[in-house]
Amino acid sequence: MKRNRKLAEKLITFGIVIAAFLLCKILIGTGVMSRSLRGQLIPICVYICMAVSLNLTVGISGELSLGHAGFMSVGAFSGIVAAMWLSKGVGVESQLHCLLFAILVGGALAGAAGVVIGIPVLRLRGDYLAIVTLAFGEIIRNVMNCIYVSLDGSTLRFGFINPGLPGKILLNGPMGATGVKKMASFEIGFVLVLFTLFVVLNLIDSRDGRAIMAIRDSRIAAESVGLNVTKYKMMAFVTSAVLAGMAGALYGLNFSTVAPAMFKFDTSILVLVFVVLGGIGNIRGSVISATLLTMLPELLRAFSDYRMLVYAIVLILVMIFTNNPKLKNAVGRLLPRRGASGKEAE
Amino acid sequence: MTLFLSYLINGISLGSVYAIIALGYTMVYGIAKMLNFAHGDVIMVGAYIAFCATQYAGLPAFVAVLLAMLVCTLLGVTIEGLAYKPLRQAPGLAVLITAIGMSYLLQNSALLIWGATPKSFPSVVSLPPVSLFDGRVKVTGETIMTILANIVIMIALTQFTGRTKMGKAMRAVSEDKGAAELMGINVNATISVTFAIGSALAAVAGVLLCSAYPNLMPTTGSMPGIKAFTAAVFGGIGSIPGAMVGGILLGVIEILGKAYISTELGDAIVFAVLIIVLLFKPSGLFGKNVREKV
């Protein structure tokens, strides 16, 4: 009975994503969708993946991470280098192959960064853990500012701090990557979203996922029944990093210019906002809130200069209205109580 | 050697600014148990108010600083009352996101009012520079003023929290909110006063920061805000001497790291030191180790 309900919940989530994809395809096909909104499709896919993967760390594993953009940055730059190397250095024609290779490399390197960062970070607790993830995010951005990569024939050359490498420059320190071939496509973005959802939802539903949530709910109790806390925390953290790196690679190959400054602290916060507004630990909520909030500034164009101001006010009001007990009760009395059965299912 | 000395003095000066900002973070965290991300933007508002007061209204520097402190105090208390007070019982993350929303709100309001072009902030300090060792080390008036202000604030705050009734109330609330309330302490008023003090200090920090680095933009406050927050954690968040020591150490590390290791990697060095310290002392230099009970 319970299994069936869980399966149904999963299928609904996938169904929503697939339906949204088909709807977008129809809107593009009939030419109803505006140009600016069409340009938002790949970023929306990327942010959905980012939000779902961050939700794995924040919601399922219960660790507040403020440096998620760092993994995205690692994925983006390694993905760009990988794709350019494969297409220019090796001479692979197919853009799809290059893109998939870039996504794999991005995910792998971000995962490696996740392991390196996870070992010290997961020893800490609470706010201290949060500040260390913030610090790592800033370190990654700072180090990216100093990395120079060039393609000399078919070999990659790396430089640290010192520019002036032979061959065609791929990464140019603080200027980032310029002249990137736009390889990302909405279809691949959609597949990546499905992949991310598949990985995260199945992880949550597995024995490992239950162990991760048990550790979140009570570390001491979980430890005393013999769960290896470090192992499960690392599992969640690194999976989250890999998925963020893959999303980052897709994001990097969607723009012709990518600079390290694009993956600032603000980007980490933006993704965290998606997660919190969608509901911490609620994967479907992350998908919906990432979609709506990425489109929101675009939809608020009518307010032109005031749109970020409106965005900030909306954010504050939503937080106050959803979290203040008095207001919550007042709203609850006005609305019919249809959410009651859904609450129990969670 | 003299070069090292001048780097060191610059570092202490920058660190003093961090320390003043970190005090605001640490006091608010100690009492309300929340990370007030909007604090960095209060600094920016304070600097803009002082800028307008001296440039457009032609007020003397001293009055401009007082005005900036007044406006920021009101701003801090208003933010607390409107946005954070309704969320007193809410989970920590909800308050964090609200604070982030507040930070966006302040930045974008500043963008609308003062525009995106950086303004060149005129120094409010009129002290002459001092030469040491036959002029081999020059110390600017801003540096001396910053360090002096830091010392004065430190002494005043220690006296305030140690001696006055309000200061005792603050310590009581940060120790145990429920018990403090039972002892007849007005918890809400205490939290408001904390925000007021923190915001007034932020205004001072903003003016001092922009006097030394005269580039005023709506995003001026965010990076020093993050660094000061790091400084507060470095020293052990919630501890006033910790914020002071953490801030100064962070400033010195930043300047020395930039001078001797690498200019590009300056920020990375600061954060790397933070991580190393937290690995060996997980609750910061002066933080209390809270034992976990089952």
XYZ file of C-alpha atoms in Angstrom:
640
model
C 0.000 0.000 0.000
C 2.690 2.420 1.082
C 4.962 1.349 -1.749
C 2.231 2.013 -4.271
C 1.666 5.476 -2.954
C 5.376 6.245 -3.093
C 5.540 4.965 -6.646
C 2.535 7.086 -7.582
C 4.178 10.174 -6.027
C 7.301 9.533 -8.065
C 5.344 9.022 -11.272
C 3.419 12.254 -10.685
C 6.703 14.171 -10.387
C 8.039 12.646 -13.609
C 4.646 13.193 -15.256
C 4.671 16.904 -14.426
C 8.170 17.318 -15.884
C 7.357 15.375 -19.054
C 4.076 17.252 -19.524
C 5.863 20.577 -19.077
C 8.457 19.522 -21.646
C 5.802 18.516 -24.199
C 3.918 21.747 -23.563
C 7.101 23.746 -24.198
C 7.718 21.765 -27.397
C 4.191 22.543 -28.636
C 4.521 26.222 -27.708
C 7.844 26.453 -29.536
C 6.458 24.558 -32.528
C 3.455 26.832 -32.871
C 5.601 29.899 -32.266
C 3.577 31.101 -29.272
C 6.543 31.191 -26.900
C 8.372 34.510 -26.853
C 12.069 34.669 -27.701
C 13.132 35.775 -24.256
C 11.256 32.924 -22.613
C 12.760 30.456 -25.074
C 16.212 31.625 -24.011
C 15.242 30.800 -20.423
C 14.474 27.126 -21.108
C 18.008 25.763 -20.665
C 18.709 27.887 -17.549
C 15.427 26.587 -16.132
C 16.559 22.974 -16.690
C 19.922 23.799 -15.111
C 18.362 25.442 -12.073
C 15.933 22.558 -11.610
C 18.920 20.177 -11.476
C 20.761 22.542 -9.119
C 17.761 22.891 -6.803
C 17.022 19.160 -6.732
C 20.650 18.324 -6.026
C 20.939 20.986 -3.308
C 17.731 19.652 -1.791
C 19.507 16.342 -1.390
C 22.110 18.048 0.827
C 19.853 20.513 2.638
C 16.578 18.623 2.825
C 17.444 14.947 2.864
C 20.854 15.037 4.520
C 20.028 18.094 6.643
C 23.259 20.046 6.087
C 22.934 23.704 5.113
C 25.277 24.244 2.160
C 26.025 27.785 1.001
C 28.593 26.886 -1.650
C 26.624 24.937 -4.217
C 27.578 27.342 -7.005
C 31.194 26.256 -6.521
C 30.397 22.778 -7.848
C 28.450 24.334 -10.683
C 31.493 26.426 -11.519
C 33.827 23.408 -11.493
C 31.392 21.570 -13.752
C 30.977 24.514 -16.109
C 34.673 25.191 -16.699
C 35.803 21.575 -16.861
C 32.858 20.877 -19.176
C 33.840 23.729 -21.491
C 37.456 22.577 -21.614
C 36.389 18.962 -22.214
C 33.964 19.876 -24.993
C 36.420 22.197 -26.740
C 39.189 19.610 -26.490
C 36.985 16.896 -27.953
C 35.661 19.024 -30.787
C 38.766 21.067 -31.687
C 41.650 18.923 -30.413
C 40.430 15.438 -31.231
C 38.105 16.457 -34.014
C 34.837 14.824 -33.000
C 32.133 16.263 -35.251
C 28.980 15.398 -33.341
C 27.952 18.193 -30.973
C 25.848 15.764 -28.988
C 28.850 13.572 -28.200
C 30.891 16.585 -27.138
C 28.092 17.820 -24.904
C 27.586 14.430 -23.261
C 31.342 14.071 -22.737
C 31.412 17.568 -21.201
C 28.572 16.684 -18.848
C 30.337 13.505 -17.753
C 33.647 15.288 -17.183
C 31.898 18.154 -15.367
C 30.110 15.717 -13.103
C 33.257 13.707 -12.409
C 35.423 16.702 -11.522
C 32.701 18.310 -9.398
C 32.348 14.955 -7.647
C 36.083 14.915 -6.975
C 35.802 18.440 -5.570
C 32.882 17.194 -3.485
C 35.033 14.451 -1.957
C 37.886 16.866 -1.189
C 35.541 19.426 0.365
C 33.287 16.882 2.042
C 36.018 15.339 4.188
C 36.675 18.488 6.261
C 33.179 19.990 5.947
C 31.198 17.033 7.230
C 33.158 16.980 10.478
C 31.469 20.231 11.454
C 27.887 20.932 12.531
C 25.181 23.493 11.951
C 26.146 27.077 11.226
C 29.841 26.262 11.216
C 29.289 23.746 8.461
C 27.335 26.359 6.516
C 30.100 28.945 6.782
C 32.744 26.451 5.666
C 30.744 25.534 2.557
C 30.479 29.280 1.897
C 34.233 29.577 2.305
C 34.858 26.703 -0.111
C 32.520 28.263 -2.664
C 34.533 31.491 -2.478
C 37.845 29.614 -2.681
C 36.709 27.782 -5.821
C 35.687 31.078 -7.427
C 39.000 32.660 -6.461
C 41.058 29.733 -7.754
C 39.064 29.678 -11.001
C 40.120 33.308 -11.435
C 43.735 32.103 -11.584
C 43.420 29.129 -13.918
C 44.532 29.419 -17.520
C 44.023 26.604 -19.995
C 44.975 26.544 -23.630
C 44.658 24.052 -26.466
C 47.967 23.578 -28.277
C 47.290 21.229 -31.175
C 45.545 18.383 -29.429
C 47.202 18.748 -26.032
C 45.793 20.812 -23.194
C 48.179 23.141 -21.402
C 47.468 24.396 -17.920
C 48.788 27.491 -16.227
C 48.254 28.863 -12.756
C 48.282 32.652 -12.217
C 50.644 33.131 -15.201
C 48.925 33.708 -18.551
C 50.824 33.448 -21.830
C 50.262 29.824 -22.778
C 50.860 28.672 -26.364
C 47.960 27.806 -28.622
C 44.299 28.727 -28.468
C 43.265 30.042 -25.056
C 40.267 28.209 -23.589
C 40.145 29.585 -20.059
C 41.584 32.990 -19.425
C 41.670 33.546 -15.670
C 39.188 36.174 -14.505
C 37.884 36.648 -18.053
C 36.780 33.028 -18.058
C 35.964 31.191 -21.246
C 35.203 33.264 -24.311
C 34.055 32.155 -27.750
C 32.442 28.974 -26.419
C 30.406 27.085 -28.989
C 26.800 26.883 -27.790
C 26.249 23.155 -27.667
C 23.550 22.908 -25.011
C 20.090 22.014 -26.154
C 16.739 22.023 -24.429
C 16.287 18.288 -25.120
C 19.522 17.396 -23.344
C 18.509 19.740 -20.522
C 15.243 17.859 -20.223
C 17.049 14.506 -20.169
C 19.404 15.837 -17.494
C 16.437 16.917 -15.362
C 14.930 13.433 -15.682
C 18.291 11.856 -14.830
C 18.721 14.077 -11.751
C 15.201 13.331 -10.558
C 15.728 9.612 -11.186
C 18.945 9.539 -9.174
C 17.678 11.632 -6.271
C 14.219 10.063 -5.972
C 15.636 6.551 -6.135
C 18.321 7.401 -3.608
C 15.696 8.720 -1.197
C 13.659 5.562 -1.631
C 16.571 3.189 -1.099
C 18.081 1.674 2.020
C 20.913 4.229 1.778
C 18.424 7.073 1.528
C 16.618 5.931 4.642
C 19.956 5.769 6.428
C 20.740 9.347 5.329
C 17.398 10.587 6.621
C 17.816 8.671 9.864
C 21.135 10.437 10.430
C 19.480 13.790 9.690
C 16.737 13.135 12.233
C 19.017 11.912 14.982
C 22.695 11.447 14.507
C 23.208 9.756 17.834
C 20.345 7.282 17.410
C 21.495 6.444 13.890
C 25.054 5.939 15.073
C 23.950 3.673 17.881
C 22.128 1.312 15.509
C 25.376 0.957 13.610
C 25.018 3.361 10.686
C 28.282 4.761 9.360
C 27.517 8.482 9.652
C 30.477 9.758 7.623
C 29.858 7.318 4.789
C 26.206 8.247 4.345
C 26.804 11.978 4.718
C 29.544 11.768 2.099
C 27.250 9.782 -0.164
C 24.608 12.517 -0.133
C 27.133 15.359 -0.397
C 29.104 13.870 -3.293
C 25.998 12.804 -5.231
C 24.742 16.346 -4.862
C 28.096 17.714 -6.091
C 28.166 15.404 -9.122
C 24.654 16.425 -10.162
C 25.497 20.108 -9.695
C 28.638 19.651 -11.807
C 26.622 18.066 -14.612
C 24.133 20.927 -14.516
C 27.076 23.343 -14.503
C 28.542 21.787 -17.664
C 25.227 22.235 -19.450
C 25.023 25.817 -18.198
C 28.568 26.622 -19.325
C 27.931 25.366 -22.845
C 24.784 27.468 -23.133
C 26.594 30.819 -23.243
C 29.325 32.100 -25.512
C 31.112 33.766 -22.596
C 31.385 32.284 -19.120
C 33.277 34.069 -16.334
C 34.055 32.796 -12.811
C 32.152 35.800 -11.433
C 28.927 34.181 -12.673
C 29.168 31.572 -9.907
C 29.280 33.888 -6.929
C 27.854 33.455 -3.482
C 24.640 35.008 -4.859
C 24.142 32.036 -7.175
C 24.411 29.600 -4.273
C 21.875 31.676 -2.391
C 19.558 31.814 -5.387
C 19.466 28.007 -5.555
C 18.964 27.813 -1.795
C 15.984 30.144 -2.154
C 14.474 27.748 -4.716
C 14.913 24.870 -2.292
C 13.450 26.668 0.705
C 10.480 28.123 -1.164
C 9.739 24.758 -2.772
C 9.804 23.110 0.620
C 12.872 21.644 2.264
C 13.087 17.935 1.462
C 10.279 18.192 -1.089
C 11.770 17.326 -4.476
C 8.699 18.168 -6.534
C 8.484 21.518 -4.774
C 12.072 22.275 -5.797
C 11.268 21.537 -9.431
C 8.232 23.821 -9.429
C 9.821 26.671 -7.485
C 12.997 26.597 -9.612
C 10.884 26.848 -12.746
C 8.637 29.632 -11.504
C 11.349 31.691 -9.822
C 13.661 31.506 -12.853
C 10.833 32.813 -14.994
C 9.648 35.365 -12.431
C 12.178 38.154 -13.162
C 11.370 37.631 -16.848
C 7.628 37.851 -16.183
C 8.155 40.929 -14.025
C 9.621 42.814 -16.985
C 6.575 45.069 -16.862
C 8.001 46.513 -13.643
C 11.332 47.048 -15.445
C 13.634 48.732 -12.899
C 11.581 47.608 -9.958
C 11.582 43.902 -10.728
C 14.391 42.849 -8.405
C 12.804 44.998 -5.705
C 9.474 43.239 -6.251
C 11.285 39.893 -6.220
C 12.824 40.719 -2.833
C 9.506 41.828 -1.381
C 7.741 38.701 -2.710
C 10.463 36.571 -1.120
C 10.113 38.226 2.300
C 6.312 38.150 2.252
C 6.187 34.481 1.222
C 8.548 33.563 4.066
C 6.531 35.542 6.615
C 3.164 34.227 5.440
C 4.260 30.602 5.329
C 6.115 30.610 8.633
C 4.294 32.897 11.020
C 1.973 30.719 13.154
C -0.688 33.434 13.529
C -0.877 34.254 9.832
C -0.722 30.571 8.951
C -3.780 29.876 11.106
C -5.632 32.826 9.630
C -4.934 31.641 6.094
C -5.752 28.052 7.066
C -9.206 29.093 8.274
C -9.965 30.895 5.018
C -8.972 28.026 2.768
C -10.780 24.666 2.744
C -8.677 21.990 4.421
C -7.771 19.854 1.473
C -4.085 19.682 2.346
C -4.772 17.583 5.466
C -4.469 14.164 3.848
C -1.404 15.198 1.886
C 0.372 16.244 5.087
C 0.188 12.738 6.501
C 1.728 11.233 3.406
C 4.946 13.179 3.785
C 61.089 45.203 7.874
C 59.549 48.628 7.522
C 57.532 47.316 4.601
C 56.252 44.492 6.776
C 55.331 46.989 9.475
C 53.310 49.105 7.095
C 51.488 46.002 5.785
C 50.810 45.015 9.361
C 49.357 48.429 10.209
C 47.185 48.361 7.083
C 46.065 44.892 8.019
C 45.105 45.969 11.534
C 43.191 48.900 10.073
C 41.238 46.740 7.613
C 40.779 44.182 10.363
C 39.356 46.868 12.645
C 36.638 47.562 10.087
C 35.901 43.845 9.851
C 35.835 43.673 13.632
C 33.289 46.494 13.921
C 31.041 44.813 11.349
C 31.584 41.390 12.929
C 30.382 42.785 16.284
C 26.989 43.418 14.705
C 26.834 39.868 13.358
C 27.978 38.257 16.537
C 25.678 40.196 18.883
C 22.631 39.491 16.741
C 23.615 35.843 16.443
C 24.225 35.540 20.166
C 20.787 36.876 21.004
C 18.454 36.009 18.160
C 20.373 32.904 16.949
C 20.052 34.105 13.377
C 22.522 34.978 10.625
C 21.564 38.495 9.635
C 22.629 38.560 6.013
C 21.259 42.071 5.553
C 23.909 43.427 7.930
C 26.428 43.993 5.136
C 23.900 46.114 3.284
C 23.218 48.271 6.328
C 26.910 49.238 6.057
C 26.303 50.368 2.499
C 23.250 52.409 3.506
C 25.249 54.064 6.291
C 27.992 55.027 3.850
C 25.464 56.472 1.374
C 23.770 58.535 4.105
C 27.122 59.973 5.185
C 27.984 60.612 1.535
C 24.750 62.526 0.935
C 25.077 64.458 4.177
C 28.571 65.712 3.384
C 28.229 66.149 -0.389
C 24.668 67.398 -0.890
C 23.726 68.916 2.479
C 27.234 70.176 3.224
C 27.145 69.006 6.824
C 30.407 68.628 8.752
C 31.860 65.106 8.868
C 31.079 64.573 12.533
C 27.380 65.394 12.072
C 27.241 63.243 8.940
C 28.512 60.215 10.843
C 26.000 60.787 13.631
C 23.216 61.124 11.058
C 24.296 57.890 9.350
C 24.294 56.114 12.712
C 20.818 57.428 13.488
C 19.367 56.381 10.128
C 20.967 52.941 10.321
C 19.722 52.424 13.869
C 16.181 53.190 12.747
C 16.653 50.992 9.694
C 17.949 48.077 11.765
C 15.095 48.297 14.269
C 12.534 48.581 11.453
C 13.946 45.567 9.607
C 13.887 43.561 12.801
C 10.333 44.587 13.646
C 8.846 44.064 10.197
C 10.694 41.045 8.864
C 12.344 39.080 11.676
C 9.956 39.516 14.600
C 7.053 37.630 12.938
C 9.456 34.733 12.416
C 10.699 34.384 15.997
C 9.325 30.816 16.284
C 10.046 29.818 12.672
C 12.816 27.394 11.656
C 16.276 28.892 11.159
C 16.310 28.506 7.398
C 13.120 30.541 6.968
C 14.696 33.423 8.892
C 17.892 33.069 6.848
C 15.970 33.368 3.574
C 14.070 36.375 4.906
C 17.367 38.014 5.777
C 18.623 37.295 2.258
C 15.423 38.825 0.859
C 16.058 41.881 3.042
C 19.583 42.107 1.673
C 18.247 42.068 -1.906
C 15.659 44.664 -0.930
C 18.250 47.061 0.507
C 20.627 46.604 -2.431
C 17.955 47.191 -5.021
C 16.465 50.158 -3.172
C 19.932 51.692 -3.106
C 20.285 50.937 -6.806
C 17.052 52.826 -7.524
C 17.847 55.771 -5.272
C 21.551 56.294 -5.951
C 22.110 54.505 -9.269
C 24.644 51.878 -10.250
C 27.611 54.164 -10.979
C 30.185 54.056 -8.192
C 30.472 57.229 -6.148
C 33.800 58.482 -4.947
C 33.494 58.773 -1.190
C 35.312 61.749 0.324
C 37.235 60.852 3.453
C 35.568 62.055 6.626
C 38.855 61.908 8.530
C 40.874 65.097 8.730
C 43.789 63.754 10.784
C 47.188 64.317 9.184
C 49.240 61.238 8.232
C 51.937 60.212 10.668
C 55.455 59.203 9.661
C 57.385 56.637 11.664
C 61.072 55.663 11.449
C 62.189 58.858 9.657
C 59.353 58.663 7.158
C 59.942 55.101 6.076
C 56.519 54.017 7.351
C 53.585 56.306 6.600
C 50.340 55.827 8.457
C 47.333 57.621 7.029
C 44.838 59.497 9.161
C 42.111 57.028 8.136
C 44.137 54.129 9.498
C 44.710 55.820 12.850
C 41.061 56.838 13.068
C 39.855 53.306 12.281
C 42.069 51.719 14.898
C 41.103 54.349 17.489
C 37.403 53.937 16.724
C 37.788 50.196 17.104
C 39.397 50.534 20.525
C 36.758 53.008 21.728
C 33.921 50.777 20.527
C 35.478 47.726 22.129
C 35.831 49.404 25.529
C 32.350 50.919 25.343
C 30.739 47.607 24.421
C 32.521 45.640 27.129
C 31.439 48.227 29.694
C 27.900 48.218 28.308
C 27.416 44.446 28.342
C 29.212 44.031 31.651
C 27.873 46.918 33.743
C 24.522 48.213 32.560
C 21.139 46.670 33.195
C 20.422 46.390 29.461
C 23.762 44.710 28.868
C 23.029 42.166 31.566
C 19.616 41.569 30.005
C 21.326 40.932 26.698
C 23.652 38.373 28.167
C 20.746 36.720 29.946
C 18.672 36.500 26.760
C 21.564 35.020 24.830
C 22.086 32.458 27.582
C 18.487 31.295 27.880
C 15.594 33.156 26.317
C 12.877 31.366 28.279
C 14.504 31.802 31.665
C 15.255 35.458 30.921
C 11.605 36.071 30.171
C 10.601 34.441 33.465
C 12.972 36.817 35.274
C 10.989 39.733 33.889
C 13.273 40.689 31.025
C 11.513 42.087 27.978
C 13.008 39.795 25.357
C 11.602 41.633 22.330
C 12.914 44.991 23.535
C 16.325 43.463 24.228
C 16.514 42.035 20.724
C 15.516 45.404 19.264
C 18.253 47.163 21.232
C 20.771 44.617 19.964
C 19.767 45.308 16.389
C 19.967 49.049 17.057
C 23.527 48.797 18.409
C 24.636 46.457 15.640
C 23.237 48.740 12.947
C 24.759 51.876 14.461
C 28.131 50.120 14.470
C 27.527 49.101 10.853
C 27.111 52.771 9.938
C 30.441 53.612 11.589
C 32.070 50.695 9.768
C 30.593 51.830 6.468
C 31.975 55.353 6.830
C 35.410 54.086 7.884
C 35.513 51.472 5.136
C 34.619 53.975 2.425
C 37.075 56.547 3.804
C 39.865 54.029 3.265
C 38.521 52.476 0.037
C 36.525 55.306 -1.574
C 34.370 53.338 -3.986
C 30.701 53.436 -3.021
C 28.227 51.189 -4.886
C 25.003 49.396 -3.925
C 27.027 46.182 -3.608
C 29.849 47.755 -1.553
C 28.657 46.099 1.638
C 28.298 42.514 0.500
C 31.918 41.335 0.340
C 33.031 43.044 3.590
C 29.816 41.667 5.070
C 30.728 38.100 4.135
C 34.299 38.571 5.366
C 33.151 40.067 8.652
C 30.739 37.215 9.065
C 33.654 34.858 8.508
C 35.588 36.840 11.107
C 32.763 36.423 13.591
C 32.767 32.652 13.039
C 36.564 32.613 13.172
C 36.505 34.166 16.629
C 33.575 32.023 17.763
C 30.194 33.376 16.855
C 28.282 34.908 19.739
C 31.425 36.072 21.522
C 32.246 39.808 21.536
C 36.031 39.526 22.150
C 36.028 36.723 19.587
C 34.584 39.015 16.920
C 37.223 41.618 17.752
C 40.181 39.239 17.569
C 38.731 37.373 14.593
C 38.199 40.576 12.629
C 41.692 41.934 13.236
C 43.361 38.579 12.490
C 41.370 38.230 9.296
C 42.359 41.712 8.116
C 46.032 41.097 8.876
C 45.970 37.692 7.140
C 44.284 39.200 4.106
C 46.776 42.054 3.682
C 49.853 39.927 4.417
C 48.583 37.122 2.178
C 48.019 39.544 -0.666
C 51.435 41.124 -0.158
C 53.594 38.051 0.305
C 51.815 35.102 -1.283
C 49.619 36.198 -4.147
C 47.397 39.176 -4.895
C 44.966 37.083 -6.905
C 44.550 34.480 -4.222
C 44.058 36.914 -1.299
C 40.451 35.937 -0.613
C 41.172 32.235 -1.035
C 43.908 32.468 1.627
C 41.530 34.161 4.075
C 38.908 31.469 3.648
C 41.479 28.660 3.727
C 42.767 29.905 7.101
C 39.190 29.993 8.367
C 38.647 26.374 7.324
C 41.876 25.220 8.958
C 41.023 26.988 12.218
C 37.529 25.509 12.258
C 38.924 22.023 11.693
C 41.048 22.243 14.817
C 38.680 24.357 16.893
C 35.226 23.548 15.516
C 33.514 26.375 17.389
C 35.994 29.142 16.604
C 38.779 30.664 18.702
C 36.637 31.890 21.610
C 33.489 29.852 21.044
C 31.991 27.735 23.749
C 31.943 24.033 23.064
C 28.369 22.921 23.466
C 28.138 19.344 24.633
C 25.524 17.254 22.983
C 22.997 15.577 25.249
C 20.842 12.651 24.329
